[in-house]
Short mmCIF file of C-alpha atoms in Angstrom, two decimals:
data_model
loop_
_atom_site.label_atom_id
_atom_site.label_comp_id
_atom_site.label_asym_id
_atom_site.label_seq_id
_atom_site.Cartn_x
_atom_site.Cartn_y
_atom_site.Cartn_z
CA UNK U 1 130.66 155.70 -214.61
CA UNK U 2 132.10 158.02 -217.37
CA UNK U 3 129.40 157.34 -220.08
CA UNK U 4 127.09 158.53 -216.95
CA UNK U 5 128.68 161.47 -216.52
CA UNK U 6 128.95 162.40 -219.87
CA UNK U 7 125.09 161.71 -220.08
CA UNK U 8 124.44 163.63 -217.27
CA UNK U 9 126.23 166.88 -218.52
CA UNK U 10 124.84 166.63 -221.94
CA UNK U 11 121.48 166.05 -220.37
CA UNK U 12 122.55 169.43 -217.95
CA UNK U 13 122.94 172.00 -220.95
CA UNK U 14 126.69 172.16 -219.66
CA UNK U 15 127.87 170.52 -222.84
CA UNK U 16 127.06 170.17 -226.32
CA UNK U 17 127.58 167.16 -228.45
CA UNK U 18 128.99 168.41 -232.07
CA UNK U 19 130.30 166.78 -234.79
CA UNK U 20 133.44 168.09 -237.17
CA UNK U 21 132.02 168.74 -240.88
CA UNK U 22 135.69 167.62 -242.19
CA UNK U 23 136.61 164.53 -240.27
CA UNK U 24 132.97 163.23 -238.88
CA UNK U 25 134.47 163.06 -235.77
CA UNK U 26 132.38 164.08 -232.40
CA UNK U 27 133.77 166.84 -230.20
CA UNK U 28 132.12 168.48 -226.99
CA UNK U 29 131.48 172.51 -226.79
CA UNK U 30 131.12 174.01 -222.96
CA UNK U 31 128.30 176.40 -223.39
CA UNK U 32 129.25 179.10 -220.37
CA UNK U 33 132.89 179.11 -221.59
CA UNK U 34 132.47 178.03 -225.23
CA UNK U 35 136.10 175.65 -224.36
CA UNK U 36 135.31 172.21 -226.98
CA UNK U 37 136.95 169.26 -226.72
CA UNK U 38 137.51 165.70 -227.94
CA UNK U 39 137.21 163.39 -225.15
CA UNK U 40 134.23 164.88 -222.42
CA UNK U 41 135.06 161.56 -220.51
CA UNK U 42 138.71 162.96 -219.49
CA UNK U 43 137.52 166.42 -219.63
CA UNK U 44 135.16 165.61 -216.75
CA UNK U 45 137.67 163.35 -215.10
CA UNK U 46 139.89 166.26 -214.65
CA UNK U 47 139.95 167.77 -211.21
CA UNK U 48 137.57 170.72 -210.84
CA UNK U 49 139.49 174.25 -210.99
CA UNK U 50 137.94 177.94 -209.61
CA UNK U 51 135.09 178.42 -212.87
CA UNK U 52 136.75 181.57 -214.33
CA UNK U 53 134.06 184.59 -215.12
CA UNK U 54 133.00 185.11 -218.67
CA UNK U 55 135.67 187.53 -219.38
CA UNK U 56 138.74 185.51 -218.09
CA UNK U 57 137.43 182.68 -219.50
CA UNK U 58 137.19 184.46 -222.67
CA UNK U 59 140.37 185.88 -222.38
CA UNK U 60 141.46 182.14 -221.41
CA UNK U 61 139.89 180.90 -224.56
CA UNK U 62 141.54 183.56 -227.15
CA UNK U 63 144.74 182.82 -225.86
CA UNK U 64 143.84 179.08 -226.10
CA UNK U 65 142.64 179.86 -229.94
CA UNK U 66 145.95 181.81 -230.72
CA UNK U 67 148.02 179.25 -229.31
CA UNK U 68 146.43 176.06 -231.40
CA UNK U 69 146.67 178.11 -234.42
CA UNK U 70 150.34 179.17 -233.86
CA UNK U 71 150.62 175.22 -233.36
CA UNK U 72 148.61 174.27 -236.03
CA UNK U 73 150.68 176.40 -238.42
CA UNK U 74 153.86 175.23 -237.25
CA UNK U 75 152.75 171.50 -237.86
CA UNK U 76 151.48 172.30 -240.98
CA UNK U 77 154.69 173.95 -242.07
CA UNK U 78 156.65 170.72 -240.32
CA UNK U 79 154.16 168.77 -242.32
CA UNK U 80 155.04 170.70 -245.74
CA UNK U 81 158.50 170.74 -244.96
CA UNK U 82 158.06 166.50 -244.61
CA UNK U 83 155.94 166.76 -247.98
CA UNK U 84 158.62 168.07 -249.80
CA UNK U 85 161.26 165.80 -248.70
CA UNK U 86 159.67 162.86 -249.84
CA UNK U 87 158.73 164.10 -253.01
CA UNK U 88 162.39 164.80 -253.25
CA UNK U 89 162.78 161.46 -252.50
CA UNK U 90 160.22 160.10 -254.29
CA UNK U 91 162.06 161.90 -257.61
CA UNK U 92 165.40 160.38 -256.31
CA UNK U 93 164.23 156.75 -256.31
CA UNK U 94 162.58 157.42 -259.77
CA UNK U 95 165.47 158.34 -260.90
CA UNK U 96 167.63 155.70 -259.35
CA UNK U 97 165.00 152.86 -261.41
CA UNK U 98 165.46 154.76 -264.59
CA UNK U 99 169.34 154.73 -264.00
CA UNK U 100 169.17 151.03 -263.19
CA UNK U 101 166.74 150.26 -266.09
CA UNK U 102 168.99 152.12 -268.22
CA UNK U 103 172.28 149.68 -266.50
CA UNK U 104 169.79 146.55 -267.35
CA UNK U 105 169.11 147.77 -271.02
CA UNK U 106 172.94 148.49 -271.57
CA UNK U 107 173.90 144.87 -270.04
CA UNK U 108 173.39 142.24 -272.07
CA UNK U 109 173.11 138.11 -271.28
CA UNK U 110 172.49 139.50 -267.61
CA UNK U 111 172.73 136.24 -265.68
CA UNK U 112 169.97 134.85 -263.86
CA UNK U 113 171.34 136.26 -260.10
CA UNK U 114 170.98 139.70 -261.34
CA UNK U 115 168.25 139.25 -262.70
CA UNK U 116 166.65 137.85 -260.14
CA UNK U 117 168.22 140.84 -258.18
CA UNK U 118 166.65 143.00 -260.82
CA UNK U 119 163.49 141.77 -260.06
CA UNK U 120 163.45 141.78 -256.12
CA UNK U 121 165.39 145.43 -256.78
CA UNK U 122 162.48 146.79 -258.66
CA UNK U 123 160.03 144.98 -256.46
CA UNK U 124 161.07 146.80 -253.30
CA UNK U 125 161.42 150.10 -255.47
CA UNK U 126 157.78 149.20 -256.18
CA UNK U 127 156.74 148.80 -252.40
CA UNK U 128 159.02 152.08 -251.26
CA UNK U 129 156.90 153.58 -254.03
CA UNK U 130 153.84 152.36 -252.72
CA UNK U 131 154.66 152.94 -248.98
CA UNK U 132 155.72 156.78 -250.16
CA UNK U 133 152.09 157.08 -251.45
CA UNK U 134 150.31 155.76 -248.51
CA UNK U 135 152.54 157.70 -246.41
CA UNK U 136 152.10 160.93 -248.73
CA UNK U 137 148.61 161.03 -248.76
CA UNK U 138 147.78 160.17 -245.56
CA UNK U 139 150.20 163.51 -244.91
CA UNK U 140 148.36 165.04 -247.05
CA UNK U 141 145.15 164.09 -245.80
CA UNK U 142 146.34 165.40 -241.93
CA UNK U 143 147.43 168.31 -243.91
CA UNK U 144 143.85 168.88 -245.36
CA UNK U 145 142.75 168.54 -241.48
CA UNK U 146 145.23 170.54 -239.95
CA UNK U 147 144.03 173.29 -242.69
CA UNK U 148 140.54 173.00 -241.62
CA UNK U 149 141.23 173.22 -238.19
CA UNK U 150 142.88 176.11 -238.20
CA UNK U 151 140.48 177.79 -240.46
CA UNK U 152 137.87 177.05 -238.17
CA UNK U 153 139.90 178.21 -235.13
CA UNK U 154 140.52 181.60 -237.39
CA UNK U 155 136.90 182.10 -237.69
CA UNK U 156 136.44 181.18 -233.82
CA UNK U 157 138.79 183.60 -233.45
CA UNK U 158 137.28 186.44 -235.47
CA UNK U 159 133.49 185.60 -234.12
CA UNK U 160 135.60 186.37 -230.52
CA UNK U 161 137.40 189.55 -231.91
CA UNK U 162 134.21 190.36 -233.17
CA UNK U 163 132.25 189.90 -229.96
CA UNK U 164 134.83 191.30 -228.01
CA UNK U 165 134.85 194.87 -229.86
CA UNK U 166 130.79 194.37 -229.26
CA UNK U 167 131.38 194.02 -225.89
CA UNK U 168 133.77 197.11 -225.81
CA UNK U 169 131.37 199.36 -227.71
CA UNK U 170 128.67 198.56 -225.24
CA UNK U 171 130.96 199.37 -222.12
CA UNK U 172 131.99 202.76 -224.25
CA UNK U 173 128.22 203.73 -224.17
CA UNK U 174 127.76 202.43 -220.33
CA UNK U 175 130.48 204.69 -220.11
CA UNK U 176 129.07 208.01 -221.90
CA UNK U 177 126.01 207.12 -219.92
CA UNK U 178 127.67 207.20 -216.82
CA UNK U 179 129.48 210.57 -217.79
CA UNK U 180 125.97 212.15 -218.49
CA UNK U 181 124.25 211.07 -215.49
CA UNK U 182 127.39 212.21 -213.43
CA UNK U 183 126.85 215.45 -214.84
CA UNK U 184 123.09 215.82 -214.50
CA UNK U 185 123.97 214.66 -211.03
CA UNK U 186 126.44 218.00 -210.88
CA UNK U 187 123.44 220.00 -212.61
CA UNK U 188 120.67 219.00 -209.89
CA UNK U 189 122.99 219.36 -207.49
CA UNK U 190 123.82 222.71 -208.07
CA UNK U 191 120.58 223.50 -209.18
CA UNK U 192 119.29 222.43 -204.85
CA UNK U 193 121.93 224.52 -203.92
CA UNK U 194 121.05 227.50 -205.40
CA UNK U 195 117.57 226.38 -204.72
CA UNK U 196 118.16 226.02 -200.64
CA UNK U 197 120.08 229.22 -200.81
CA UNK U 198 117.50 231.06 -202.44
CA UNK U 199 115.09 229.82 -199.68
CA UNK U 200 117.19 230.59 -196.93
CA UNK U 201 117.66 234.06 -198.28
CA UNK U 202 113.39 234.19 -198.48
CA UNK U 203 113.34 232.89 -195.06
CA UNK U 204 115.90 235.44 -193.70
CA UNK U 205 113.81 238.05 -195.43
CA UNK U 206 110.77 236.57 -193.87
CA UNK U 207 112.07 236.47 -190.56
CA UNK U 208 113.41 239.91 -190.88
CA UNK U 209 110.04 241.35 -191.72
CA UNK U 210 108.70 239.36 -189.14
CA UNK U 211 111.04 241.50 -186.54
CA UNK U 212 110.38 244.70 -188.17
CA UNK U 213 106.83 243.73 -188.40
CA UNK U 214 107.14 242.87 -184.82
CA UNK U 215 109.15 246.29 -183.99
CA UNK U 216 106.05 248.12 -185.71
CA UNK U 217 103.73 246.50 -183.37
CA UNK U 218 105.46 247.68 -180.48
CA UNK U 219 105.97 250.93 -181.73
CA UNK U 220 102.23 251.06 -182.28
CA UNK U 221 101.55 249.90 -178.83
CA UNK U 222 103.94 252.66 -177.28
CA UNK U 223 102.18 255.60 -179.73
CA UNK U 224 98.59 254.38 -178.90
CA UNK U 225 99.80 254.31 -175.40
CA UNK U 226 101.31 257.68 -175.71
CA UNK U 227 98.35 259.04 -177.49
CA UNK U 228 95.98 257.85 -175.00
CA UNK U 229 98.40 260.10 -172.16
CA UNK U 230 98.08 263.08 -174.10
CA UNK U 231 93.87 262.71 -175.25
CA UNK U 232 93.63 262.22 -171.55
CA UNK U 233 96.02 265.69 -170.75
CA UNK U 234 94.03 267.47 -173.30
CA UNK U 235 90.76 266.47 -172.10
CA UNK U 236 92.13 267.69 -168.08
CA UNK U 237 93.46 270.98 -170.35
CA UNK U 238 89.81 271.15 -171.74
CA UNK U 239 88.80 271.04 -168.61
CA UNK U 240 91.07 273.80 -167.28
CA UNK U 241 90.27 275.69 -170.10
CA UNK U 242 86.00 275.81 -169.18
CA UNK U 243 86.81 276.48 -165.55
CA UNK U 244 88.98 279.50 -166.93
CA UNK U 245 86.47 280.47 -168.92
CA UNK U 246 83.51 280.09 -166.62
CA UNK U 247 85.42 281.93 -164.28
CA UNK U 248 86.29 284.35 -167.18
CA UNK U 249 82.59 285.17 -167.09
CA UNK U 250 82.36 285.10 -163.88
CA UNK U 251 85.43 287.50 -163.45
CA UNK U 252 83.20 289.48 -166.41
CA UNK U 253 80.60 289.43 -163.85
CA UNK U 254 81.96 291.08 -161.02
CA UNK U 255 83.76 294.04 -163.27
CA UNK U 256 80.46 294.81 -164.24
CA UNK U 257 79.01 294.75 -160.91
CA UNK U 258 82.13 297.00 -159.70
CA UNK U 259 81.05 299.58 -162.73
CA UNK U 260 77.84 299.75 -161.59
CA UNK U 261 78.97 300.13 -158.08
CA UNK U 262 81.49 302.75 -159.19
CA UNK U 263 79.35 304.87 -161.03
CA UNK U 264 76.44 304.52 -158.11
CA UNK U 265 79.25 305.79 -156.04
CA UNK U 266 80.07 308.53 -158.63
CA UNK U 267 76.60 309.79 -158.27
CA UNK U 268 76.47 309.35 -154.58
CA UNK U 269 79.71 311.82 -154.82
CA UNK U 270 77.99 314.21 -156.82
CA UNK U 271 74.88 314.60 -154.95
CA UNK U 272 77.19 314.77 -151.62
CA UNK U 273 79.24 317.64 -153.53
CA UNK U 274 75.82 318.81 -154.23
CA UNK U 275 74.41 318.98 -150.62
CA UNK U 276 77.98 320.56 -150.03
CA UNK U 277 79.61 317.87 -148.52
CA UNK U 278 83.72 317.39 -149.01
CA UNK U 279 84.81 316.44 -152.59
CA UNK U 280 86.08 312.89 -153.66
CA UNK U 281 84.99 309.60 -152.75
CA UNK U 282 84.14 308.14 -149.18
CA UNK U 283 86.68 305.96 -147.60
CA UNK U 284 84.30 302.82 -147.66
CA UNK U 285 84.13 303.19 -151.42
CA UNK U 286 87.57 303.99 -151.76
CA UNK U 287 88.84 300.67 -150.16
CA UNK U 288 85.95 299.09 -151.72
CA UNK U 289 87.05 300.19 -155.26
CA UNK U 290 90.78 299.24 -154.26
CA UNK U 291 90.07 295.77 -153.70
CA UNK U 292 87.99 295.29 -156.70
CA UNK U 293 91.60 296.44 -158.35
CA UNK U 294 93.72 294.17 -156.62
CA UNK U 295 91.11 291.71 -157.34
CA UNK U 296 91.14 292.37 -160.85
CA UNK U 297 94.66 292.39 -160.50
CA UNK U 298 94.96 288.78 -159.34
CA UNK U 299 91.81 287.98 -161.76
CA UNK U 300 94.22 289.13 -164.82
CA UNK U 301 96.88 287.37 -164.05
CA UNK U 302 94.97 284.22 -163.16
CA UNK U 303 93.20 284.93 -166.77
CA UNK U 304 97.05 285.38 -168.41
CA UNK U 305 98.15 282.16 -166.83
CA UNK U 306 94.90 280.42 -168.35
CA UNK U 307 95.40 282.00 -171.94
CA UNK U 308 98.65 280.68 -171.39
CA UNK U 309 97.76 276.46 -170.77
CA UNK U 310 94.82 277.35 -173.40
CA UNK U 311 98.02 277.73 -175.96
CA UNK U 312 99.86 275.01 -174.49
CA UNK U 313 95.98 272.45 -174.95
CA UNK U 314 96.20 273.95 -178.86
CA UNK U 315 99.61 272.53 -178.64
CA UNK U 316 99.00 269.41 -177.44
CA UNK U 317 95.72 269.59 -179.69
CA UNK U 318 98.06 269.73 -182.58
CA UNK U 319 100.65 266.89 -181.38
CA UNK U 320 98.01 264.96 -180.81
CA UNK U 321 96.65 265.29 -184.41
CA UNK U 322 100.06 264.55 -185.56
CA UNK U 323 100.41 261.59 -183.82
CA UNK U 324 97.29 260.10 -184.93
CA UNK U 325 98.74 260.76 -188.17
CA UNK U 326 102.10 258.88 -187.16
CA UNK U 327 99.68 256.29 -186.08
CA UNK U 328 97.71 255.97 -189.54
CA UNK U 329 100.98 255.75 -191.05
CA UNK U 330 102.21 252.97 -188.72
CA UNK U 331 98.96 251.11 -189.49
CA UNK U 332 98.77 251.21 -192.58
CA UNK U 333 102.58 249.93 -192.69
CA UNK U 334 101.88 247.43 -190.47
CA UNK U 335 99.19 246.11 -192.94
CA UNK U 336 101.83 246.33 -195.87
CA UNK U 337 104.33 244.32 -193.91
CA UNK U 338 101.48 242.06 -193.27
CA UNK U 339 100.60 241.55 -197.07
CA UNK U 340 104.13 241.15 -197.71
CA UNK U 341 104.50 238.76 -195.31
CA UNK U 342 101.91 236.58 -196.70
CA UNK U 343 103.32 237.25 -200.41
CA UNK U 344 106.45 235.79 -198.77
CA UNK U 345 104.33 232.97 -197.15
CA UNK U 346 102.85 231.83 -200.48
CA UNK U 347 106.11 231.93 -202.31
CA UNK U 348 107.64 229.57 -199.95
CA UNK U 349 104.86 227.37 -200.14
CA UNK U 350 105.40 227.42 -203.74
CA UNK U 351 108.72 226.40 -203.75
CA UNK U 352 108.41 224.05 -201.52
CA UNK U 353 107.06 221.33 -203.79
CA UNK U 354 109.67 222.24 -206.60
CA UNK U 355 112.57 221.61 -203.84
CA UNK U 356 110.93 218.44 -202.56
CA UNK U 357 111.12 217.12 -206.52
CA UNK U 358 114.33 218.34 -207.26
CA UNK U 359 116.07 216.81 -203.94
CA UNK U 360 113.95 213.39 -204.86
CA UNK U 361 115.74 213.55 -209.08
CA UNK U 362 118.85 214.15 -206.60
CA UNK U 363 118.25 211.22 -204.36
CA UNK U 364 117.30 208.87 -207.77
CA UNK U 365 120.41 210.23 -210.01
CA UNK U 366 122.46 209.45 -206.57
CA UNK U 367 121.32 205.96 -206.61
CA UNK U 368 121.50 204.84 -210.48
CA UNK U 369 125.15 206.38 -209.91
CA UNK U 370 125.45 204.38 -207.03
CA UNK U 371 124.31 201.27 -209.14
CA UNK U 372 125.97 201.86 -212.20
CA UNK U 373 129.35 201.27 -209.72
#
């Protein structure tokens, strides 16, 4: 069951089968969280934790690192340590055999016992010897192991330092980048601002020549309204004027007729006077001639009266001329305000397409912010 499940994770990509250049041995890698170990069988065995992200498990596995190498040199330092005792002792036992050689030498006619003693004595100095080889060098050898180990855990270590501070440049420029676009954000921002407060100051502008444009119109109506009341007065003081001055005529007319009647009655007087009649006029002409007078009388002041509405019609003539003037002015403002009203009208259908794009760089820079948190 465990040789299948180490199959099936090599198989997976999960693991990776590697073997140690020093010892030959075979050790497993995890490629998401680049943990190895020796024994994938208990590894898998192991009840499954919460997978850590990449960065905890990084952090995980640096810590892991730092802690096998602070092991690693404390064995090897136990180890050394170990080393140098039995050399120590290795130079003590030497120099116990040389001190007993030197006893042997210095004895002489040593009985068989010692030297039979002798001989087991050096024999076991020979084993101890022996045994504090094997047991040297195979210290030595760990300590050759241990060394390797924890040179390849330093440069595990530094390829993680070294991706780490990769990984921290690249979140430094993420960073920068997020600074930038923060403040082209502010930029277009303020830029729409100013933008939509420029427009509502055209609009305002717009609406207020729209009013006085509107005000004009009116204005307009009332003058052409006006003017219309006083071209139709002057045309009734026209009229009154050609009545007056028919009847002027007319009034012309009669004097005449009364000279001529006066001076027939003149004559009439002097041939009366001649035939020796009484002096003056007759009483017929004489109330004759008195009514022409109070006519003319009446005739005069009728005439005064007219001279007087003919001045008033020149008046009103001249107001009238001065408000078609007023009028021609008003036109030709009104056509102005027109103009400029269209002016107006184009300019806001100019800026309308530069708002629309700079409120749709807006809406974008709004959302890669809105990503890049």
């Amino acid at each position: 069951m465990q040789d299948e499940a180490v199959r099936a994770a090599l198989e997976s990509g999960a693991w990776r089968e590697k073997k140690d250049p020093k010892s030959g041995r075979t050790y497993y890698v995890n490629a998401r969280t680049r943990v190895s170990v020796w024994n994938l069988a208990r590894e898998l065995s192991k009840p499954q934790q919460r997978q850590p992200s990449a960065g905890e498990a990084a952090l995980s596995n640096q810590r892991n690192l730092q802690k096998l190498a602070a092991e690693r040199q404390a064995q090897a330092r136990q180890w050394q340590a170990e080393e140098e005792a039995l050399v120590q002792r290795v130079t003590e036992l030497e120099r116990e055999k040389a001190q007993l050689e030197s006893e042997v030498t210095i004895l002489q006619g040593p009985t068989e016992a010692e030297a039979a003693a002798l001989q087991e004595e050096q024999s076991r100095l020979q084993d101890a010897k022996q045994s504090l080889e094997v047991v040297v060098s195979e210290e030595l050898r760990k300590r050759r192991e241990a060394t390797a180990e924890l040179q390849r855990l330093q440069a595990r270590l530094a390829a993680r330092r070294e991706e780490r501070r990769e990984e921290l440049v690249v979140l430094e420029s993420l960073r920068k980048r997020l600074e930038h676009l923060r403040e082209e954000h502010a930029e277009a921002l303020a830029d729409l601002r100013r933008e939509e407060a420029a427009e509502e100051s055209l609009q305002d502008g717009l609406q207020r020549e729209e009013r006085q444009l509107e005000d004009a119109l009116r204005e307009e109506a009332r003058l052409k309204e006006f003017l219309k009341l006083r071209e139709n007065e002057v045309d009734r003081m026209k009229a009154a004027l050609k009545a007056v001055c028919q009847r002027r005529a007319a009034l012309q007319q009669q004097h005449q007729q009364l000279a001529d009647e006066v001076a027939q009655g003149a004559v009439g007087a002097a041939a009366e006077d001649a035939a020796g009649g009484p002096p003056g006029f007759s009483p017929r002409l004489l109330s004759r001639l008195q009514r022409g007078v109070a006519a003319r009388k009446t005739q005069l002041q009728h005439l005064r009266r007219q001279q007087r509405l003919g001045s008033e019609a020149g008046w009103m003539e001249a107001e009238t001329a001065e408000l078609r003037r007023v009028t021609a002015l008003t036109e030709r403002d009104v056509r102005r305000l027109a103009e400029f009203s269209r002016e107006l009208s184009e300019q806001l259908r100019a800026v309308a397409p530069v708002l629309e794009a700079v409120k749709r760089e807006v809406q974008q820079l709004g959302e890669e912010e809105a990503q890049s948190q």
